[in-house]
Amino acid sequence: MHHFQLRNNELYAEELKVSDLAEEFGTPLYLYSAATLKRHYQAFDSAFQGLDHLTCFSVKCNSNLGVLRLLNEQGAGADIVSGGELYRALRAGMDPRKIVFSGVGKQEHEIREALEADILMFNCESREELYLLNAVAEGLGRIAPMSLRINPDVDPLTHPYISTGLKENKFGVGMDQALDLYELARDLPGINPLGIDCHIGSQLTEISPFIETLDRLKKLYQDLLDRGINVKYLDLGGGLGITYAEEEPPHPSEFGQALTQALQDFDLTLILEPGRVIAGNAGILVTRVLFNKETELKRFVVVDAAMNDLIRPALYQAHHRLAEVRPQARTESEADVVGPVCETSDFLARSRRLPEVQPGELLAVFSAGAYGFAMASQYNSRPRAAEVLVDGDRAFAIRKRETYQDLTALEEGL
Ligand SMILES: *Cc1c(COP(=O)(O)O)cnc(C)c1O
C-alpha cells in the first residue's frame, strides 16, 4: 500500500498532483511520500513487538537526510556501510547506539570514526578486519563491540547480483571458520564479541531462506555458548522483498511472526536491517517524454530520465511499473522506454505495453524509493535529479537539483 494513487484520472502524491510538482520542481524528479515511509516503517517494526529488537534502516538504499530524519523520528536506527553513511546518519540526528556498521571493506579511518561516535556494533567479515578493528580500538583505548557476519550458505532465491549468503559470495565468513574467529575475537583485548550477524541477500520473496539461516545461526549460538562465549545480539540483516510487478513477498507481519516463533526460547536482542521494504514503494521517479521514435523493428519512447538516474533496469534487468501521470484512453503498443544516455543498456523498460504518449507528457516510474537516487550518478554529465518529500498537502525539496556548476566545482581552481 502506498500513497501514489489516481484520482479523477490524475496521479497524486498524497494530496498533491504529481503534474503540479513536476511543473514546480522540474524533471526528472524523485518524489517520496512521508505517509508511506512512516506506514512501512511502523508495519515492519511492529511486526517484531513480541521480541526485544532494534530496526536499523539500511541507509544505502536511500540516504537522503530528509528521509533519514523522518525515519529517526519514527524510532529507527541505521545500518551503515561506510564512513559517509555514518556521517549522514549522525547529521540526521540518529542515535549512535542504534547504528550498526556492515560491509566487507571497512577502512581504518572509517573504523576510527565509528568508534569515536560510539556506535552499537561492528559487523565484521574477516580475520584481517578483526585485527584491524582490534588495533584501532586499542589505539583509542576502547573496546569494539563486534558481531561476526556469517555466510550461512543459503540460497536466497533472488537475482545473483543481490545474493550475498552463498559460499561463492564475497560476504561474511563460513561456518567452518566462525568458531575460530569468535575465539580469536574473545582473546583480542580491543574486541568484545557480542553478536552474530548475517545478511543473505535482497528482494527475497520467500520466508524459508530466512528460517533456514536462523536455524544455522541458532546452532552456532549454542556452539558459542559451549565455548563460554555468550552473545547478546542476533542480526538477521535486511532483504525482505517488495512488489515491483507480480511478486508476492510475505507481509512484514508474516515475516515478524515467523521470526518471533523461531526465536521464542532465545534470550537475544534481534537486529533487523530493512531497506527496500521501507523505502522502495515510498518513492517514484517522474520523467517527461522527449520524443517518439519508430524504427523498422521497434518503437522507442525517449524520456528525460536515464540510467544515471535509475540504474536498476540496466544493472539487474529490474522491472519497474510505468504509468502515465494523466492517463488517457489511447491505443497501446509495445515500446522500449529509453533515456538520453549513450549506452544501449540505458532503458527504464523494455518491450512494455504503453499508450501512445506524446512529447511533453509525464510518466511515473514506480517503486523507485530504494536504490534509485542513492545509485544515481552524473554519467554523461547529467546533473542529478531533485528529491522532494511530500507530506499531506505540503512538498519539501529535500535535495536540490544539481546544476552545471556542481558538475565541475571540484575540478576548478586546483
Ligand atoms: C543492502 C543491505 C541491507 C538492506 O537490504 P534490503 O534488501 O534493501 O532490505 C541490509 N544489510 C546489509 C548488510 C546490506 O548490505
GROMACS .gro file of C-alpha atoms and ligand atoms in nm:
model
  429
    1MET     CA    1   0.000   0.000   0.000
    2HIS     CA    2   0.141   0.340  -0.096
    3HIS     CA    3   0.019   0.696  -0.140
    4PHE     CA    4   0.073   0.739  -0.514
    5GLN     CA    5  -0.279   0.689  -0.645
    6LEU     CA    6  -0.502   0.803  -0.928
    7ARG     CA    7  -0.789   1.041  -0.859
    8ASN     CA    8  -1.007   1.169  -1.141
    9ASN     CA    9  -0.756   1.036  -1.389
   10GLU     CA   10  -0.467   1.222  -1.240
   11LEU     CA   11  -0.178   1.078  -1.037
   12TYR     CA   12  -0.141   1.217  -0.687
   13ALA     CA   13   0.142   1.200  -0.437
   14GLU     CA   14  -0.061   1.206  -0.116
   15GLU     CA   15  -0.271   1.526  -0.154
   16LEU     CA   16  -0.068   1.685  -0.434
   17LYS     CA   17  -0.089   1.646  -0.810
   18VAL     CA   18   0.226   1.491  -0.950
   19SER     CA   19   0.191   1.713  -1.258
   20ASP     CA   20   0.198   2.028  -1.040
   21LEU     CA   21   0.507   1.901  -0.859
   22ALA     CA   22   0.680   1.828  -1.192
   23GLU     CA   23   0.598   2.183  -1.301
   24GLU     CA   24   0.735   2.333  -0.982
   25PHE     CA   25   1.048   2.121  -0.937
   26GLY     CA   26   1.123   2.009  -1.294
   27THR     CA   27   1.201   1.660  -1.424
   28PRO     CA   28   1.347   1.406  -1.382
   29LEU     CA   29   1.218   1.422  -1.026
   30TYR     CA   30   1.222   1.183  -0.731
   31LEU     CA   31   0.908   1.207  -0.517
   32TYR     CA   32   0.877   1.038  -0.179
   33SER     CA   33   0.565   1.001   0.033
   34ALA     CA   34   0.615   1.069   0.403
   35ALA     CA   35   0.295   0.883   0.497
   36THR     CA   36   0.414   0.575   0.305
   37LEU     CA   37   0.759   0.580   0.466
   38LYS     CA   38   0.602   0.604   0.813
   39ARG     CA   39   0.347   0.336   0.739
   40HIS     CA   40   0.610   0.095   0.605
   41TYR     CA   41   0.842   0.158   0.896
   42GLN     CA   42   0.565   0.107   1.153
   43ALA     CA   43   0.428  -0.203   0.980
   44PHE     CA   44   0.775  -0.354   0.982
   45ASP     CA   45   0.880  -0.254   1.330
   46SER     CA   46   0.551  -0.351   1.496
   47ALA     CA   47   0.577  -0.699   1.344
   48PHE     CA   48   0.853  -0.765   1.597
   49GLN     CA   49   0.685  -0.621   1.904
   50GLY     CA   50   0.690  -0.965   2.066
   51LEU     CA   51   1.070  -0.965   2.064
   52ASP     CA   52   1.341  -0.748   2.210
   53HIS     CA   53   1.455  -0.590   1.884
   54LEU     CA   54   1.608  -0.295   1.702
   55THR     CA   55   1.513  -0.190   1.348
   56CYS     CA   56   1.812  -0.034   1.170
   57PHE     CA   57   1.717   0.122   0.836
   58SER     CA   58   1.964   0.030   0.563
   59VAL     CA   59   2.097   0.375   0.475
   60LYS     CA   60   2.245   0.263   0.144
   61CYS     CA   61   1.904   0.221  -0.018
   62ASN     CA   62   1.801   0.583   0.038
   63SER     CA   63   2.046   0.805   0.220
   64ASN     CA   64   1.873   1.142   0.184
   65LEU     CA   65   1.891   1.338   0.511
   66GLY     CA   66   1.521   1.423   0.488
   67VAL     CA   67   1.430   1.055   0.467
   68LEU     CA   68   1.672   0.962   0.748
   69ARG     CA   69   1.533   1.238   0.973
   70LEU     CA   70   1.179   1.117   0.915
   71LEU     CA   71   1.273   0.757   0.999
   72ASN     CA   72   1.472   0.871   1.302
   73GLU     CA   73   1.156   1.041   1.431
   74GLN     CA   74   0.979   0.707   1.392
   75GLY     CA   75   1.241   0.544   1.614
   76ALA     CA   76   1.461   0.380   1.353
   77GLY     CA   77   1.830   0.309   1.391
   78ALA     CA   78   2.069   0.282   1.098
   79ASP     CA   79   2.261   0.010   0.920
   80ILE     CA   80   2.560   0.179   0.754
   81VAL     CA   81   2.825   0.050   0.516
   82SER     CA   82   3.069   0.344   0.501
   83GLY     CA   83   3.205   0.645   0.686
   84GLY     CA   84   2.995   0.861   0.455
   85GLU     CA   85   2.680   0.685   0.569
   86LEU     CA   86   2.788   0.725   0.933
   87TYR     CA   87   2.824   1.097   0.863
   88ARG     CA   88   2.477   1.112   0.710
   89ALA     CA   89   2.314   0.912   0.991
   90LEU     CA   90   2.469   1.137   1.256
   91ARG     CA   91   2.377   1.452   1.059
   92ALA     CA   92   2.020   1.325   1.053
   93GLY     CA   93   2.029   1.310   1.432
   94MET     CA   94   2.034   0.933   1.462
   95ASP     CA   95   2.136   0.779   1.793
   96PRO     CA   96   2.483   0.618   1.757
   97ARG     CA   97   2.367   0.347   1.997
   98LYS     CA   98   2.125   0.241   1.725
   99ILE     CA   99   2.386   0.226   1.448
  100VAL     CA  100   2.543  -0.094   1.317
  101PHE     CA  101   2.832  -0.085   1.071
  102SER     CA  102   2.829  -0.353   0.800
  103GLY     CA  103   3.047  -0.401   0.493
  104VAL     CA  104   3.326  -0.619   0.365
  105GLY     CA  105   3.592  -0.347   0.325
  106LYS     CA  106   3.595  -0.103   0.615
  107GLN     CA  107   3.889   0.137   0.613
  108GLU     CA  108   4.095   0.234   0.915
  109HIS     CA  109   3.962   0.590   0.924
  110GLU     CA  110   3.604   0.467   0.898
  111ILE     CA  111   3.654   0.230   1.190
  112ARG     CA  112   3.808   0.512   1.394
  113GLU     CA  113   3.519   0.746   1.314
  114ALA     CA  114   3.263   0.483   1.417
  115LEU     CA  115   3.447   0.403   1.741
  116GLU     CA  116   3.467   0.772   1.826
  117ALA     CA  117   3.093   0.802   1.761
  118ASP     CA  118   3.037   0.506   1.998
  119ILE     CA  119   2.815   0.302   1.765
  120LEU     CA  120   2.633  -0.009   1.883
  121MET     CA  121   2.813  -0.273   1.675
  122PHE     CA  122   3.066  -0.355   1.405
  123ASN     CA  123   2.959  -0.636   1.177
  124CYS     CA  124   3.298  -0.790   1.089
  125GLU     CA  125   3.358  -1.002   0.784
  126SER     CA  126   3.713  -1.141   0.801
  127ARG     CA  127   4.011  -1.231   1.020
  128GLU     CA  128   4.208  -0.936   0.888
  129GLU     CA  129   3.925  -0.698   0.967
  130LEU     CA  130   3.925  -0.832   1.326
  131TYR     CA  131   4.295  -0.749   1.359
  132LEU     CA  132   4.242  -0.400   1.220
  133LEU     CA  133   3.940  -0.336   1.441
  134ASN     CA  134   4.137  -0.452   1.743
  135ALA     CA  135   4.436  -0.231   1.660
  136VAL     CA  136   4.227   0.082   1.602
  137ALA     CA  137   4.023   0.022   1.917
  138GLU     CA  138   4.336  -0.034   2.127
  139GLY     CA  139   4.488   0.284   1.984
  140LEU     CA  140   4.185   0.476   2.106
  141GLY     CA  141   4.173   0.295   2.440
  142ARG     CA  142   3.835   0.146   2.352
  143ILE     CA  143   3.680  -0.197   2.322
  144ALA     CA  144   3.492  -0.251   1.997
  145PRO     CA  145   3.155  -0.428   2.016
  146MET     CA  146   3.153  -0.689   1.740
  147SER     CA  147   2.922  -0.927   1.558
  148LEU     CA  148   3.075  -1.168   1.312
  149ARG     CA  149   2.898  -1.173   0.977
  150ILE     CA  150   2.830  -1.535   0.895
  151ASN     CA  151   2.788  -1.659   0.542
  152PRO     CA  152   2.538  -1.937   0.608
  153ASP     CA  153   2.549  -2.073   0.250
  154VAL     CA  154   2.175  -2.041   0.199
  155ASP     CA  155   2.026  -1.964  -0.141
  156PRO     CA  156   1.804  -1.653  -0.108
  157LEU     CA  157   1.637  -1.737  -0.443
  158THR     CA  158   1.685  -1.387  -0.583
  159HIS     CA  159   1.889  -1.213  -0.859
  160PRO     CA  160   2.256  -1.329  -0.849
  161TYR     CA  161   2.384  -0.970  -0.814
  162ILE     CA  162   2.190  -0.927  -0.490
  163SER     CA  163   2.259  -1.273  -0.343
  164THR     CA  164   2.510  -1.240  -0.062
  165GLY     CA  165   2.475  -1.550   0.154
  166LEU     CA  166   2.612  -1.815  -0.079
  167LYS     CA  167   2.952  -1.977  -0.031
  168GLU     CA  168   3.084  -1.821  -0.352
  169ASN     CA  169   2.991  -1.464  -0.246
  170LYS     CA  170   3.249  -1.225  -0.101
  171PHE     CA  171   3.044  -1.164   0.213
  172GLY     CA  172   3.088  -1.295   0.565
  173VAL     CA  173   3.284  -1.592   0.697
  174GLY     CA  174   3.187  -1.956   0.655
  175MET     CA  175   3.052  -2.163   0.941
  176ASP     CA  176   3.375  -2.366   0.931
  177GLN     CA  177   3.578  -2.058   1.032
  178ALA     CA  178   3.329  -1.893   1.263
  179LEU     CA  179   3.418  -2.063   1.592
  180ASP     CA  180   3.790  -1.997   1.549
  181LEU     CA  181   3.727  -1.633   1.472
  182TYR     CA  182   3.499  -1.588   1.772
  183GLU     CA  183   3.771  -1.735   1.994
  184LEU     CA  184   4.024  -1.503   1.836
  185ALA     CA  185   3.789  -1.206   1.890
  186ARG     CA  186   3.741  -1.303   2.254
  187ASP     CA  187   4.117  -1.312   2.304
  188LEU     CA  188   4.186  -0.980   2.133
  189PRO     CA  189   4.187  -0.709   2.401
  190GLY     CA  190   4.024  -0.442   2.179
  191ILE     CA  191   3.722  -0.652   2.079
  192ASN     CA  192   3.413  -0.773   2.260
  193PRO     CA  193   3.222  -1.037   2.060
  194LEU     CA  194   2.860  -0.953   2.133
  195GLY     CA  195   2.661  -1.076   1.840
  196ILE     CA  196   2.603  -1.297   1.538
  197ASP     CA  197   2.525  -1.123   1.209
  198CYS     CA  198   2.422  -1.218   0.858
  199HIS     CA  199   2.256  -1.070   0.550
  200ILE     CA  200   2.179  -1.327   0.284
  201GLY     CA  201   2.053  -1.109   0.001
  202SER     CA  202   1.796  -0.862  -0.120
  203GLN     CA  203   1.447  -0.872  -0.271
  204LEU     CA  204   1.364  -1.207  -0.107
  205THR     CA  205   1.010  -1.317  -0.176
  206GLU     CA  206   1.009  -1.626   0.046
  207ILE     CA  207   1.047  -1.663   0.422
  208SER     CA  208   1.209  -2.006   0.408
  209PRO     CA  209   1.569  -1.888   0.336
  210PHE     CA  210   1.550  -1.663   0.644
  211ILE     CA  211   1.430  -1.952   0.861
  212GLU     CA  212   1.695  -2.184   0.721
  213THR     CA  213   1.956  -1.920   0.802
  214LEU     CA  214   1.817  -1.873   1.151
  215ASP     CA  215   1.840  -2.247   1.218
  216ARG     CA  216   2.209  -2.242   1.128
  217LEU     CA  217   2.275  -1.935   1.340
  218LYS     CA  218   2.094  -2.086   1.637
  219LYS     CA  219   2.324  -2.384   1.618
  220LEU     CA  220   2.623  -2.151   1.610
  221TYR     CA  221   2.483  -1.964   1.911
  222GLN     CA  222   2.472  -2.294   2.102
  223ASP     CA  223   2.826  -2.389   1.994
  224LEU     CA  224   2.947  -2.049   2.114
  225LEU     CA  225   2.776  -2.095   2.450
  226ASP     CA  226   2.951  -2.432   2.484
  227ARG     CA  227   3.281  -2.245   2.446
  228GLY     CA  228   3.187  -1.985   2.701
  229ILE     CA  229   3.104  -1.712   2.450
  230ASN     CA  230   2.761  -1.569   2.528
  231VAL     CA  231   2.645  -1.329   2.258
  232LYS     CA  232   2.355  -1.089   2.316
  233TYR     CA  233   2.257  -0.984   1.965
  234LEU     CA  234   2.139  -1.166   1.659
  235ASP     CA  235   2.135  -0.953   1.344
  236LEU     CA  236   1.941  -1.109   1.057
  237GLY     CA  237   2.016  -0.830   0.808
  238GLY     CA  238   1.767  -0.696   0.556
  239GLY     CA  239   1.638  -0.838   0.233
  240LEU     CA  240   1.261  -0.863   0.258
  241GLY     CA  241   1.127  -0.808  -0.094
  242ILE     CA  242   0.857  -0.580  -0.235
  243THR     CA  243   0.612  -0.589  -0.523
  244TYR     CA  244   0.759  -0.435  -0.837
  245ALA     CA  245   0.536  -0.626  -1.076
  246GLU     CA  246   0.374  -0.960  -0.989
  247GLU     CA  247   0.589  -1.061  -0.691
  248GLU     CA  248   0.402  -1.159  -0.378
  249PRO     CA  249   0.652  -1.123  -0.096
  250PRO     CA  250   0.541  -1.208   0.256
  251HIS     CA  251   0.390  -0.919   0.451
  252PRO     CA  252   0.621  -0.790   0.726
  253SER     CA  253   0.369  -0.916   0.984
  254GLU     CA  254   0.407  -1.269   0.848
  255PHE     CA  255   0.784  -1.231   0.849
  256GLY     CA  256   0.775  -1.098   1.207
  257GLN     CA  257   0.553  -1.381   1.320
  258ALA     CA  258   0.780  -1.647   1.174
  259LEU     CA  259   1.091  -1.498   1.334
  260THR     CA  260   0.919  -1.437   1.668
  261GLN     CA  261   0.820  -1.800   1.678
  262ALA     CA  262   1.167  -1.921   1.580
  263LEU     CA  263   1.337  -1.710   1.846
  264GLN     CA  264   1.098  -1.760   2.133
  265ASP     CA  265   1.334  -1.956   2.356
  266PHE     CA  266   1.636  -1.737   2.293
  267ASP     CA  267   1.743  -1.458   2.519
  268LEU     CA  268   1.872  -1.239   2.236
  269THR     CA  269   1.809  -0.891   2.100
  270LEU     CA  270   1.714  -0.922   1.734
  271ILE     CA  271   1.854  -0.661   1.495
  272LEU     CA  272   1.692  -0.610   1.156
  273GLU     CA  273   1.831  -0.407   0.867
  274PRO     CA  274   1.541  -0.345   0.627
  275GLY     CA  275   1.594  -0.109   0.334
  276ARG     CA  276   1.390  -0.179   0.024
  277VAL     CA  277   1.078  -0.287   0.214
  278ILE     CA  278   1.064   0.052   0.387
  279ALA     CA  279   1.159   0.289   0.105
  280GLY     CA  280   1.108   0.104  -0.224
  281ASN     CA  281   0.740   0.171  -0.279
  282ALA     CA  282   0.754   0.504  -0.097
  283GLY     CA  283   0.911   0.675  -0.398
  284ILE     CA  284   0.851   0.735  -0.768
  285LEU     CA  285   1.064   0.884  -1.042
  286VAL     CA  286   0.878   1.133  -1.261
  287THR     CA  287   1.003   1.179  -1.614
  288ARG     CA  288   0.893   1.372  -1.921
  289VAL     CA  289   0.857   1.226  -2.269
  290LEU     CA  290   1.101   1.387  -2.514
  291PHE     CA  291   1.041   1.203  -2.842
  292ASN     CA  292   0.872   0.912  -3.005
  293LYS     CA  293   1.090   0.716  -3.237
  294GLU     CA  294   0.992   0.428  -3.464
  295THR     CA  295   1.246   0.204  -3.627
  296GLU     CA  296   1.183  -0.085  -3.858
  297LEU     CA  297   1.189  -0.318  -3.560
  298LYS     CA  298   1.082  -0.119  -3.261
  299ARG     CA  299   0.902   0.169  -3.102
  300PHE     CA  300   1.112   0.379  -2.866
  301VAL     CA  301   0.982   0.636  -2.622
  302VAL     CA  302   1.270   0.867  -2.533
  303VAL     CA  303   1.231   1.026  -2.189
  304ASP     CA  304   1.438   1.271  -1.984
  305ALA     CA  305   1.531   1.021  -1.708
  306ALA     CA  306   1.813   0.781  -1.779
  307MET     CA  307   2.025   0.504  -1.632
  308ASN     CA  308   2.226   0.766  -1.442
  309ASP     CA  309   1.903   0.850  -1.254
  310LEU     CA  310   1.777   0.493  -1.208
  311ILE     CA  311   2.024   0.218  -1.287
  312ARG     CA  312   1.825  -0.083  -1.165
  313PRO     CA  313   1.684  -0.184  -1.506
  314ALA     CA  314   2.031  -0.167  -1.664
  315LEU     CA  315   2.212  -0.334  -1.373
  316TYR     CA  316   1.972  -0.610  -1.272
  317GLN     CA  317   1.721  -0.626  -1.559
  318ALA     CA  318   1.484  -0.493  -1.291
  319HIS     CA  319   1.120  -0.431  -1.372
  320HIS     CA  320   0.964  -0.101  -1.267
  321ARG     CA  321   0.597  -0.033  -1.329
  322LEU     CA  322   0.548   0.266  -1.558
  323ALA     CA  323   0.232   0.471  -1.592
  324GLU     CA  324   0.105   0.799  -1.733
  325VAL     CA  325   0.067   1.076  -1.481
  326ARG     CA  326  -0.256   1.174  -1.664
  327PRO     CA  327  -0.390   0.855  -1.820
  328GLN     CA  328  -0.587   0.882  -2.144
  329ALA     CA  329  -0.774   0.619  -2.339
  330ARG     CA  330  -0.544   0.555  -2.635
  331THR     CA  331  -0.411   0.274  -2.847
  332GLU     CA  332  -0.136   0.078  -2.679
  333SER     CA  333   0.161  -0.092  -2.831
  334GLU     CA  334   0.491  -0.237  -2.722
  335ALA     CA  335   0.774   0.009  -2.666
  336ASP     CA  336   1.116   0.044  -2.512
  337VAL     CA  337   1.132   0.341  -2.277
  338VAL     CA  338   1.484   0.479  -2.303
  339GLY     CA  339   1.685   0.772  -2.173
  340PRO     CA  340   1.932   1.012  -2.338
  341VAL     CA  341   2.249   0.834  -2.216
  342CYS     CA  342   2.481   0.689  -2.478
  343GLU     CA  343   2.456   0.323  -2.379
  344THR     CA  344   2.234   0.050  -2.515
  345SER     CA  345   2.168  -0.055  -2.156
  346ASP     CA  346   2.008   0.283  -2.093
  347PHE     CA  347   1.645   0.181  -2.063
  348LEU     CA  348   1.376   0.212  -1.799
  349ALA     CA  349   1.155  -0.053  -1.956
  350ARG     CA  350   1.180  -0.289  -2.250
  351SER     CA  351   0.903  -0.435  -2.463
  352ARG     CA  352   0.640  -0.277  -2.241
  353ARG     CA  353   0.280  -0.216  -2.350
  354LEU     CA  354   0.235   0.157  -2.339
  355PRO     CA  355  -0.025   0.403  -2.471
  356GLU     CA  356   0.082   0.631  -2.750
  357VAL     CA  357   0.219   0.902  -2.526
  358GLN     CA  358   0.322   1.233  -2.677
  359PRO     CA  359   0.625   1.459  -2.622
  360GLY     CA  360   0.581   1.677  -2.314
  361GLU     CA  361   0.368   1.421  -2.125
  362LEU     CA  362   0.474   1.286  -1.788
  363LEU     CA  363   0.538   0.926  -1.688
  364ALA     CA  364   0.578   0.788  -1.338
  365VAL     CA  365   0.829   0.512  -1.270
  366PHE     CA  366   0.706   0.329  -0.959
  367SER     CA  367   0.898   0.156  -0.678
  368ALA     CA  368   1.190   0.395  -0.715
  369GLY     CA  369   1.233   0.492  -0.349
  370ALA     CA  370   1.509   0.239  -0.278
  371TYR     CA  371   1.831   0.201  -0.480
  372GLY     CA  372   1.705   0.483  -0.703
  373PHE     CA  373   1.859   0.820  -0.630
  374ALA     CA  374   2.109   0.650  -0.397
  375MET     CA  375   2.267   0.482  -0.701
  376ALA     CA  376   2.242   0.787  -0.928
  377SER     CA  377   2.549   0.931  -1.097
  378GLN     CA  378   2.642   1.222  -1.320
  379TYR     CA  379   2.729   0.994  -1.612
  380ASN     CA  380   2.711   1.182  -1.942
  381SER     CA  381   2.749   1.500  -1.729
  382ARG     CA  382   2.386   1.493  -1.635
  383PRO     CA  383   2.321   1.688  -1.314
  384ARG     CA  384   2.147   1.462  -1.065
  385ALA     CA  385   1.770   1.494  -1.019
  386ALA     CA  386   1.596   1.679  -0.737
  387GLU     CA  387   1.434   1.489  -0.449
  388VAL     CA  388   1.106   1.607  -0.297
  389LEU     CA  389   0.929   1.473   0.012
  390VAL     CA  390   0.551   1.506   0.005
  391ASP     CA  391   0.373   1.518   0.340
  392GLY     CA  392  -0.003   1.555   0.306
  393ASP     CA  393  -0.061   1.872   0.105
  394ARG     CA  394   0.292   2.002   0.151
  395ALA     CA  395   0.605   1.938  -0.053
  396PHE     CA  396   0.960   1.980   0.074
  397ALA     CA  397   1.263   1.991  -0.152
  398ILE     CA  398   1.495   1.756   0.038
  399ARG     CA  399   1.765   1.774  -0.229
  400LYS     CA  400   1.806   2.045  -0.487
  401ARG     CA  401   1.855   1.960  -0.850
  402GLU     CA  402   2.226   1.974  -0.930
  403THR     CA  403   2.348   2.249  -1.161
  404TYR     CA  404   2.615   2.259  -1.433
  405GLN     CA  405   2.839   2.435  -1.179
  406ASP     CA  406   2.800   2.133  -0.947
  407LEU     CA  407   2.937   1.916  -1.227
  408THR     CA  408   3.272   2.095  -1.237
  409ALA     CA  409   3.301   2.257  -0.892
  410LEU     CA  410   3.556   2.007  -0.757
  411GLU     CA  411   3.769   2.029  -1.071
  412GLU     CA  412   3.814   2.406  -1.075
  413GLY     CA  413   4.074   2.627  -0.908
  414LEU     CA  414   4.310   2.335  -0.845
  415LIG     C1  415   2.186  -0.388   0.141
  415LIG     C2  416   2.190  -0.436   0.280
  415LIG     C3  417   2.075  -0.436   0.359
  415LIG     C4  418   1.938  -0.393   0.308
  415LIG     O1  419   1.888  -0.478   0.213
  415LIG     P1  420   1.736  -0.461   0.159
  415LIG     O2  421   1.720  -0.568   0.061
  415LIG     O3  422   1.727  -0.325   0.099
  415LIG     O4  423   1.647  -0.476   0.278
  415LIG     C5  424   2.086  -0.477   0.491
  415LIG     N1  425   2.205  -0.518   0.542
  415LIG     C6  426   2.317  -0.520   0.469
  415LIG     C7  427   2.445  -0.566   0.530
  415LIG     C8  428   2.314  -0.480   0.336
  415LIG     O5  429   2.426  -0.483   0.263
   0.00000   0.00000   0.00000
